[in-house]
PDB file of N, CA and C in Angstrom:
ATOM      1  N   UNK A 265       0.844  -1.181   0.000  1.00 54.00           N
ATOM      2  CA  UNK A 265       0.000   0.000   0.000  1.00 54.00           C
ATOM      3  C   UNK A 265       0.886   1.239   0.000  1.00 54.00           C
ATOM      4  N   UNK A 266       0.508   2.240  -0.750  1.00 55.00           N
ATOM      5  CA  UNK A 266       1.298   3.461  -0.850  1.00 55.00           C
ATOM      6  C   UNK A 266       0.954   4.423   0.279  1.00 55.00           C
ATOM      7  N   UNK A 267       1.959   5.154   0.729  1.00 55.00           N
ATOM      8  CA  UNK A 267       1.740   6.181   1.750  1.00 55.00           C
ATOM      9  C   UNK A 267       1.022   7.370   1.113  1.00 55.00           C
ATOM     10  N   UNK A 268       0.281   8.159   1.902  1.00 62.00           N
ATOM     11  CA  UNK A 268      -0.388   9.340   1.334  1.00 62.00           C
ATOM     12  C   UNK A 268       0.642  10.314   0.762  1.00 62.00           C
ATOM     13  N   UNK A 269       0.326  10.848  -0.398  1.00 72.00           N
ATOM     14  CA  UNK A 269       1.234  11.790  -1.056  1.00 72.00           C
ATOM     15  C   UNK A 269       0.437  12.931  -1.650  1.00 72.00           C
ATOM     16  N   UNK A 270       1.052  14.081  -1.659  1.00 79.00           N
ATOM     17  CA  UNK A 270       0.455  15.224  -2.340  1.00 79.00           C
ATOM     18  C   UNK A 270       1.374  15.576  -3.495  1.00 79.00           C
ATOM     19  N   UNK A 271       0.806  15.745  -4.660  1.00 83.00           N
ATOM     20  CA  UNK A 271       1.651  16.031  -5.827  1.00 83.00           C
ATOM     21  C   UNK A 271       2.005  17.510  -5.948  1.00 83.00           C
ATOM     22  N   UNK A 272       1.396  18.348  -5.119  1.00 86.00           N
ATOM     23  CA  UNK A 272       1.663  19.776  -5.158  1.00 86.00           C
ATOM     24  C   UNK A 272       2.323  20.257  -3.875  1.00 86.00           C
ATOM     25  N   UNK A 273       3.007  21.379  -3.979  1.00 84.00           N
ATOM     26  CA  UNK A 273       3.505  22.091  -2.799  1.00 84.00           C
ATOM     27  C   UNK A 273       3.106  23.548  -2.965  1.00 84.00           C
ATOM     28  N   UNK A 274       2.439  24.181  -2.037  1.00 87.00           N
ATOM     29  CA  UNK A 274       1.940  23.658  -0.766  1.00 87.00           C
ATOM     30  C   UNK A 274       0.796  22.676  -0.983  1.00 87.00           C
ATOM     31  N   UNK A 275       0.468  21.917   0.067  1.00 87.00           N
ATOM     32  CA  UNK A 275      -0.610  20.929  -0.040  1.00 87.00           C
ATOM     33  C   UNK A 275      -1.917  21.640  -0.401  1.00 87.00           C
ATOM     34  N   UNK A 276      -2.872  20.883  -0.881  1.00 88.00           N
ATOM     35  CA  UNK A 276      -4.150  21.480  -1.315  1.00 88.00           C
ATOM     36  C   UNK A 276      -4.871  22.170  -0.165  1.00 88.00           C
ATOM     37  N   UNK A 277      -4.804  21.613   1.041  1.00 90.00           N
ATOM     38  CA  UNK A 277      -5.483  22.252   2.170  1.00 90.00           C
ATOM     39  C   UNK A 277      -4.798  23.562   2.545  1.00 90.00           C
ATOM     40  N   UNK A 278      -3.460  23.585   2.527  1.00 91.00           N
ATOM     41  CA  UNK A 278      -2.739  24.825   2.825  1.00 91.00           C
ATOM     42  C   UNK A 278      -2.986  25.857   1.730  1.00 91.00           C
ATOM     43  N   UNK A 279      -3.044  25.414   0.493  1.00 91.00           N
ATOM     44  CA  UNK A 279      -3.340  26.296  -0.634  1.00 91.00           C
ATOM     45  C   UNK A 279      -4.707  26.953  -0.434  1.00 91.00           C
ATOM     46  N   UNK A 280      -5.708  26.152  -0.037  1.00 94.00           N
ATOM     47  CA  UNK A 280      -7.057  26.689   0.167  1.00 94.00           C
ATOM     48  C   UNK A 280      -7.076  27.734   1.272  1.00 94.00           C
ATOM     49  N   UNK A 281      -6.377  27.479   2.371  1.00 93.00           N
ATOM     50  CA  UNK A 281      -6.319  28.434   3.487  1.00 93.00           C
ATOM     51  C   UNK A 281      -5.704  29.750   3.014  1.00 93.00           C
ATOM     52  N   UNK A 282      -4.572  29.665   2.312  1.00 91.00           N
ATOM     53  CA  UNK A 282      -3.896  30.868   1.830  1.00 91.00           C
ATOM     54  C   UNK A 282      -4.740  31.602   0.784  1.00 91.00           C
ATOM     55  N   UNK A 283      -5.378  30.860  -0.101  1.00 92.00           N
ATOM     56  CA  UNK A 283      -6.195  31.485  -1.148  1.00 92.00           C
ATOM     57  C   UNK A 283      -7.351  32.273  -0.536  1.00 92.00           C
ATOM     58  N   UNK A 284      -8.028  31.687   0.440  1.00 93.00           N
ATOM     59  CA  UNK A 284      -9.143  32.383   1.079  1.00 93.00           C
ATOM     60  C   UNK A 284      -8.647  33.566   1.888  1.00 93.00           C
ATOM     61  N   UNK A 285      -7.514  33.409   2.567  1.00 91.00           N
ATOM     62  CA  UNK A 285      -6.971  34.498   3.384  1.00 91.00           C
ATOM     63  C   UNK A 285      -6.584  35.703   2.532  1.00 91.00           C
ATOM     64  N   UNK A 286      -5.933  35.479   1.393  1.00 89.00           N
ATOM     65  CA  UNK A 286      -5.401  36.584   0.607  1.00 89.00           C
ATOM     66  C   UNK A 286      -6.277  37.016  -0.565  1.00 89.00           C
ATOM     67  N   UNK A 287      -7.217  36.173  -0.980  1.00 90.00           N
ATOM     68  CA  UNK A 287      -8.045  36.519  -2.133  1.00 90.00           C
ATOM     69  C   UNK A 287      -9.518  36.698  -1.779  1.00 90.00           C
ATOM     70  N   UNK A 288      -9.895  36.440  -0.533  1.00 92.00           N
ATOM     71  CA  UNK A 288     -11.292  36.544  -0.145  1.00 92.00           C
ATOM     72  C   UNK A 288     -12.001  35.214  -0.309  1.00 92.00           C
ATOM     73  N   UNK A 289     -13.199  35.124   0.256  1.00 95.00           N
ATOM     74  CA  UNK A 289     -13.908  33.842   0.284  1.00 95.00           C
ATOM     75  C   UNK A 289     -14.219  33.309  -1.106  1.00 95.00           C
ATOM     76  N   UNK A 290     -14.873  34.103  -1.946  1.00 95.00           N
ATOM     77  CA  UNK A 290     -15.342  33.600  -3.239  1.00 95.00           C
ATOM     78  C   UNK A 290     -14.194  33.291  -4.187  1.00 95.00           C
ATOM     79  N   UNK A 291     -13.272  34.232  -4.344  1.00 95.00           N
ATOM     80  CA  UNK A 291     -12.129  34.009  -5.254  1.00 95.00           C
ATOM     81  C   UNK A 291     -11.234  32.895  -4.713  1.00 95.00           C
ATOM     82  N   UNK A 292     -11.005  32.893  -3.395  1.00 94.00           N
ATOM     83  CA  UNK A 292     -10.166  31.864  -2.781  1.00 94.00           C
ATOM     84  C   UNK A 292     -10.762  30.472  -2.912  1.00 94.00           C
ATOM     85  N   UNK A 293     -12.074  30.371  -2.721  1.00 96.00           N
ATOM     86  CA  UNK A 293     -12.742  29.078  -2.872  1.00 96.00           C
ATOM     87  C   UNK A 293     -12.659  28.607  -4.325  1.00 96.00           C
ATOM     88  N   UNK A 294     -12.830  29.519  -5.258  1.00 96.00           N
ATOM     89  CA  UNK A 294     -12.704  29.160  -6.668  1.00 96.00           C
ATOM     90  C   UNK A 294     -11.312  28.665  -7.007  1.00 96.00           C
ATOM     91  N   UNK A 295     -10.288  29.339  -6.488  1.00 95.00           N
ATOM     92  CA  UNK A 295      -8.905  28.900  -6.724  1.00 95.00           C
ATOM     93  C   UNK A 295      -8.663  27.524  -6.118  1.00 95.00           C
ATOM     94  N   UNK A 296      -9.197  27.286  -4.909  1.00 95.00           N
ATOM     95  CA  UNK A 296      -9.013  25.994  -4.245  1.00 95.00           C
ATOM     96  C   UNK A 296      -9.697  24.868  -5.024  1.00 95.00           C
ATOM     97  N   UNK A 297     -10.899  25.131  -5.531  1.00 96.00           N
ATOM     98  CA  UNK A 297     -11.598  24.115  -6.328  1.00 96.00           C
ATOM     99  C   UNK A 297     -10.833  23.828  -7.612  1.00 96.00           C
ATOM    100  N   UNK A 298     -10.341  24.874  -8.259  1.00 95.00           N
ATOM    101  CA  UNK A 298      -9.560  24.687  -9.493  1.00 95.00           C
ATOM    102  C   UNK A 298      -8.313  23.855  -9.208  1.00 95.00           C
ATOM    103  N   UNK A 299      -7.682  24.083  -8.073  1.00 92.00           N
ATOM    104  CA  UNK A 299      -6.496  23.312  -7.685  1.00 92.00           C
ATOM    105  C   UNK A 299      -6.853  21.838  -7.497  1.00 92.00           C
ATOM    106  N   UNK A 300      -7.973  21.565  -6.824  1.00 92.00           N
ATOM    107  CA  UNK A 300      -8.397  20.178  -6.611  1.00 92.00           C
ATOM    108  C   UNK A 300      -8.705  19.479  -7.935  1.00 92.00           C
ATOM    109  N   UNK A 301      -9.248  20.219  -8.888  1.00 92.00           N
ATOM    110  CA  UNK A 301      -9.538  19.624 -10.193  1.00 92.00           C
ATOM    111  C   UNK A 301      -8.270  19.257 -10.963  1.00 92.00           C
ATOM    112  N   UNK A 302      -7.167  19.922 -10.643  1.00 90.00           N
ATOM    113  CA  UNK A 302      -5.892  19.611 -11.309  1.00 90.00           C
ATOM    114  C   UNK A 302      -5.160  18.447 -10.647  1.00 90.00           C
ATOM    115  N   UNK A 303      -5.665  17.955  -9.532  1.00 86.00           N
ATOM    116  CA  UNK A 303      -4.992  16.863  -8.814  1.00 86.00           C
ATOM    117  C   UNK A 303      -5.456  15.520  -9.382  1.00 86.00           C
ATOM    118  N   UNK A 304      -4.686  14.998 -10.316  1.00 84.00           N
ATOM    119  CA  UNK A 304      -4.995  13.701 -10.917  1.00 84.00           C
ATOM    120  C   UNK A 304      -3.679  13.078 -11.374  1.00 84.00           C
ATOM    121  N   UNK A 305      -3.676  11.798 -11.674  1.00 84.00           N
ATOM    122  CA  UNK A 305      -2.421  11.097 -11.998  1.00 84.00           C
ATOM    123  C   UNK A 305      -1.672  11.632 -13.216  1.00 84.00           C
ATOM    124  N   UNK A 306      -2.336  12.340 -14.111  1.00 87.00           N
ATOM    125  CA  UNK A 306      -1.669  12.815 -15.331  1.00 87.00           C
ATOM    126  C   UNK A 306      -1.092  14.213 -15.200  1.00 87.00           C
ATOM    127  N   UNK A 307      -1.318  14.868 -14.074  1.00 85.00           N
ATOM    128  CA  UNK A 307      -0.752  16.209 -13.856  1.00 85.00           C
ATOM    129  C   UNK A 307       0.585  16.052 -13.147  1.00 85.00           C
ATOM    130  N   UNK A 308       1.626  16.758 -13.593  1.00 87.00           N
ATOM    131  CA  UNK A 308       2.944  16.581 -12.981  1.00 87.00           C
ATOM    132  C   UNK A 308       3.045  17.118 -11.552  1.00 87.00           C
ATOM    133  N   UNK A 309       2.152  18.035 -11.156  1.00 84.00           N
ATOM    134  CA  UNK A 309       2.228  18.588  -9.797  1.00 84.00           C
ATOM    135  C   UNK A 309       3.385  19.563  -9.680  1.00 84.00           C
ATOM    136  N   UNK A 310       4.003  19.632  -8.493  1.00 87.00           N
ATOM    137  CA  UNK A 310       5.132  20.523  -8.269  1.00 87.00           C
ATOM    138  C   UNK A 310       4.747  21.739  -7.454  1.00 87.00           C
ATOM    139  N   UNK A 311       5.580  22.752  -7.539  1.00 88.00           N
ATOM    140  CA  UNK A 311       5.361  23.987  -6.782  1.00 88.00           C
ATOM    141  C   UNK A 311       4.263  24.797  -7.444  1.00 88.00           C
ATOM    142  N   UNK A 312       3.216  25.115  -6.688  1.00 87.00           N
ATOM    143  CA  UNK A 312       2.059  25.828  -7.224  1.00 87.00           C
ATOM    144  C   UNK A 312       1.495  26.747  -6.147  1.00 87.00           C
ATOM    145  N   UNK A 313       2.072  27.945  -5.984  1.00 88.00           N
ATOM    146  CA  UNK A 313       1.582  28.855  -4.942  1.00 88.00           C
ATOM    147  C   UNK A 313       0.293  29.565  -5.361  1.00 88.00           C
ATOM    148  N   UNK A 314      -0.379  30.158  -4.403  1.00 89.00           N
ATOM    149  CA  UNK A 314      -1.539  31.003  -4.691  1.00 89.00           C
ATOM    150  C   UNK A 314      -1.025  32.178  -5.526  1.00 89.00           C
ATOM    151  N   UNK A 315      -1.711  32.560  -6.606  1.00 87.00           N
ATOM    152  CA  UNK A 315      -1.244  33.685  -7.422  1.00 87.00           C
ATOM    153  C   UNK A 315      -1.061  34.947  -6.577  1.00 87.00           C
ATOM    154  N   UNK A 316       0.096  35.586  -6.731  1.00 82.00           N
ATOM    155  CA  UNK A 316       0.375  36.813  -6.007  1.00 82.00           C
ATOM    156  C   UNK A 316       1.019  36.611  -4.648  1.00 82.00           C
ATOM    157  N   UNK A 317       1.452  35.378  -4.331  1.00 78.00           N
ATOM    158  CA  UNK A 317       2.141  35.130  -3.060  1.00 78.00           C
ATOM    159  C   UNK A 317       3.539  34.590  -3.333  1.00 78.00           C
ATOM    160  N   UNK A 318       4.401  34.695  -2.314  1.00 73.00           N
ATOM    161  CA  UNK A 318       5.761  34.175  -2.464  1.00 73.00           C
ATOM    162  C   UNK A 318       5.829  32.748  -1.921  1.00 73.00           C
ATOM    163  N   UNK A 319       7.042  32.212  -1.803  1.00 67.00           N
ATOM    164  CA  UNK A 319       7.233  30.828  -1.372  1.00 67.00           C
ATOM    165  C   UNK A 319       6.734  30.577   0.044  1.00 67.00           C
ATOM    166  N   UNK A 320       6.696  31.596   0.888  1.00 67.00           N
ATOM    167  CA  UNK A 320       6.241  31.406   2.268  1.00 67.00           C
ATOM    168  C   UNK A 320       4.741  31.632   2.404  1.00 67.00           C
ATOM    169  N   UNK A 321       4.048  31.936   1.304  1.00 64.00           N
ATOM    170  CA  UNK A 321       2.608  32.148   1.353  1.00 64.00           C
ATOM    171  C   UNK A 321       2.211  33.574   1.651  1.00 64.00           C
ATOM    172  N   UNK A 322       3.185  34.488   1.692  1.00 70.00           N
ATOM    173  CA  UNK A 322       2.884  35.900   1.948  1.00 70.00           C
ATOM    174  C   UNK A 322       2.653  36.614   0.626  1.00 70.00           C
ATOM    175  N   UNK A 323       1.809  37.652   0.638  1.00 69.00           N
ATOM    176  CA  UNK A 323       1.570  38.371  -0.620  1.00 69.00           C
ATOM    177  C   UNK A 323       2.841  39.049  -1.112  1.00 69.00           C
ATOM    178  N   UNK A 324       3.011  39.096  -2.437  1.00 69.00           N
ATOM    179  CA  UNK A 324       4.182  39.755  -3.010  1.00 69.00           C
ATOM    180  C   UNK A 324       4.138  41.249  -2.749  1.00 69.00           C
ATOM    181  N   UNK A 325       2.960  41.854  -2.780  1.00 67.00           N
ATOM    182  CA  UNK A 325       2.800  43.266  -2.486  1.00 67.00           C
ATOM    183  C   UNK A 325       2.542  43.389  -0.990  1.00 67.00           C
ATOM    184  N   UNK A 326       3.566  43.694  -0.213  1.00 57.00           N
ATOM    185  CA  UNK A 326       3.434  43.690   1.243  1.00 57.00           C
ATOM    186  C   UNK A 326       2.591  44.838   1.768  1.00 57.00           C
ATOM    187  N   UNK A 327       2.251  45.813   0.916  1.00 57.00           N
ATOM    188  CA  UNK A 327       1.398  46.904   1.382  1.00 57.00           C
ATOM    189  C   UNK A 327      -0.077  46.480   1.397  1.00 57.00           C
ATOM    190  N   UNK A 328      -0.397  45.338   0.794  1.00 56.00           N
ATOM    191  CA  UNK A 328      -1.770  44.843   0.765  1.00 56.00           C
ATOM    192  C   UNK A 328      -1.938  43.765   1.829  1.00 56.00           C
ATOM    193  N   UNK A 329      -2.706  44.053   2.894  1.00 58.00           N
ATOM    194  CA  UNK A 329      -2.919  43.046   3.934  1.00 58.00           C
ATOM    195  C   UNK A 329      -3.917  41.997   3.481  1.00 58.00           C
ATOM    196  N   UNK A 330      -4.005  40.864   4.195  1.00 60.00           N
ATOM    197  CA  UNK A 330      -5.017  39.874   3.864  1.00 60.00           C
ATOM    198  C   UNK A 330      -6.411  40.488   3.908  1.00 60.00           C
ATOM    199  N   UNK A 331      -7.339  39.900   3.176  1.00 62.00           N
ATOM    200  CA  UNK A 331      -8.687  40.439   3.045  1.00 62.00           C
ATOM    201  C   UNK A 331      -9.353  40.624   4.401  1.00 62.00           C
ATOM    202  N   UNK A 332      -9.191  39.658   5.317  1.00 59.00           N
ATOM    203  CA  UNK A 332      -9.863  39.772   6.611  1.00 59.00           C
ATOM    204  C   UNK A 332      -9.326  40.955   7.408  1.00 59.00           C
ATOM    205  N   UNK A 333      -8.064  41.333   7.245  1.00 57.00           N
ATOM    206  CA  UNK A 333      -7.514  42.485   7.953  1.00 57.00           C
ATOM    207  C   UNK A 333      -8.067  43.779   7.379  1.00 57.00           C
ATOM    208  N   UNK A 334      -8.304  43.820   6.088  1.00 54.00           N
ATOM    209  CA  UNK A 334      -8.871  45.015   5.464  1.00 54.00           C
ATOM    210  C   UNK A 334     -10.271  45.259   6.025  1.00 54.00           C
ATOM    211  N   UNK A 335     -11.089  44.207   6.101  1.00 56.00           N
ATOM    212  CA  UNK A 335     -12.442  44.384   6.606  1.00 56.00           C
ATOM    213  C   UNK A 335     -12.431  44.749   8.086  1.00 56.00           C
ATOM    214  N   UNK A 336     -11.478  44.212   8.860  1.00 58.00           N
ATOM    215  CA  UNK A 336     -11.363  44.574  10.273  1.00 58.00           C
ATOM    216  C   UNK A 336     -11.006  46.046  10.423  1.00 58.00           C
ATOM    217  N   UNK A 337     -10.106  46.546   9.579  1.00 60.00           N
ATOM    218  CA  UNK A 337      -9.718  47.955   9.636  1.00 60.00           C
ATOM    219  C   UNK A 337     -10.882  48.854   9.265  1.00 60.00           C
ATOM    220  N   UNK A 338     -11.620  48.472   8.231  1.00 58.00           N
ATOM    221  CA  UNK A 338     -12.765  49.277   7.804  1.00 58.00           C
ATOM    222  C   UNK A 338     -13.819  49.321   8.909  1.00 58.00           C
ATOM    223  N   UNK A 339     -14.038  48.191   9.565  1.00 58.00           N
ATOM    224  CA  UNK A 339     -15.001  48.143  10.665  1.00 58.00           C
ATOM    225  C   UNK A 339     -14.543  49.031  11.817  1.00 58.00           C
ATOM    226  N   UNK A 340     -13.264  48.975  12.169  1.00 58.00           N
ATOM    227  CA  UNK A 340     -12.734  49.791  13.264  1.00 58.00           C
ATOM    228  C   UNK A 340     -12.824  51.281  12.920  1.00 58.00           C
ATOM    229  N   UNK A 341     -12.535  51.635  11.673  1.00 60.00           N
ATOM    230  CA  UNK A 341     -12.599  53.032  11.245  1.00 60.00           C
ATOM    231  C   UNK A 341     -14.036  53.542  11.325  1.00 60.00           C
ATOM    232  N   UNK A 342     -14.987  52.708  10.899  1.00 61.00           N
ATOM    233  CA  UNK A 342     -16.389  53.104  10.943  1.00 61.00           C
ATOM    234  C   UNK A 342     -16.859  53.255  12.394  1.00 61.00           C
ATOM    235  N   UNK A 343     -16.432  52.353  13.269  1.00 57.00           N
ATOM    236  CA  UNK A 343     -16.807  52.439  14.678  1.00 57.00           C
ATOM    237  C   UNK A 343     -16.224  53.703  15.311  1.00 57.00           C
ATOM    238  N   UNK A 344     -14.983  54.040  14.959  1.00 57.00           N
ATOM    239  CA  UNK A 344     -14.345  55.245  15.490  1.00 57.00           C
ATOM    240  C   UNK A 344     -15.088  56.493  15.001  1.00 57.00           C
ATOM    241  N   UNK A 345     -15.494  56.503  13.733  1.00 59.00           N
ATOM    242  CA  UNK A 345     -16.219  57.647  13.177  1.00 59.00           C
ATOM    243  C   UNK A 345     -17.569  57.822  13.882  1.00 59.00           C
ATOM    244  N   UNK A 346     -18.216  56.735  14.205  1.00 57.00           N
ATOM    245  CA  UNK A 346     -19.509  56.807  14.890  1.00 57.00           C
ATOM    246  C   UNK A 346     -19.349  57.306  16.313  1.00 57.00           C
ATOM    247  N   UNK A 347     -18.227  56.997  16.963  1.00 59.00           N
ATOM    248  CA  UNK A 347     -17.967  57.453  18.335  1.00 59.00           C
ATOM    249  C   UNK A 347     -17.748  58.949  18.387  1.00 59.00           C
ATOM    250  N   UNK A 348     -17.049  59.483  17.399  1.00 56.00           N
ATOM    251  CA  UNK A 348     -16.662  60.901  17.437  1.00 56.00           C
ATOM    252  C   UNK A 348     -17.804  61.821  17.045  1.00 56.00           C
ATOM    253  N   UNK A 349     -18.851  61.311  16.431  1.00 56.00           N
ATOM    254  CA  UNK A 349     -19.992  62.154  16.066  1.00 56.00           C
ATOM    255  C   UNK A 349     -20.888  62.364  17.290  1.00 56.00           C
ATOM    256  N   UNK A 350     -21.398  63.577  17.494  1.00 55.00           N
ATOM    257  CA  UNK A 350     -22.262  63.826  18.670  1.00 55.00           C
ATOM    258  C   UNK A 350     -23.614  63.198  18.555  1.00 55.00           C
TER     259      UNK A 350
END
């Protein structure tokens, strides 16, 4: 019996986590599904990062935070604006 193997690096589950974190839910889920569809015996596999990230899974443009951080900042800014209004 063969041991479990992943033909891609990072693994498909890690790819999905990074895709959703940096591309948002809908785009990230689409990228993860597309990756799973490429996982078959005839695909060579290999290094396949989320588009726009480096080898460590961080975005290439470091001035752009992950999607969840952007929404957290927008929420905090809106809450601060509501506090300062009389």
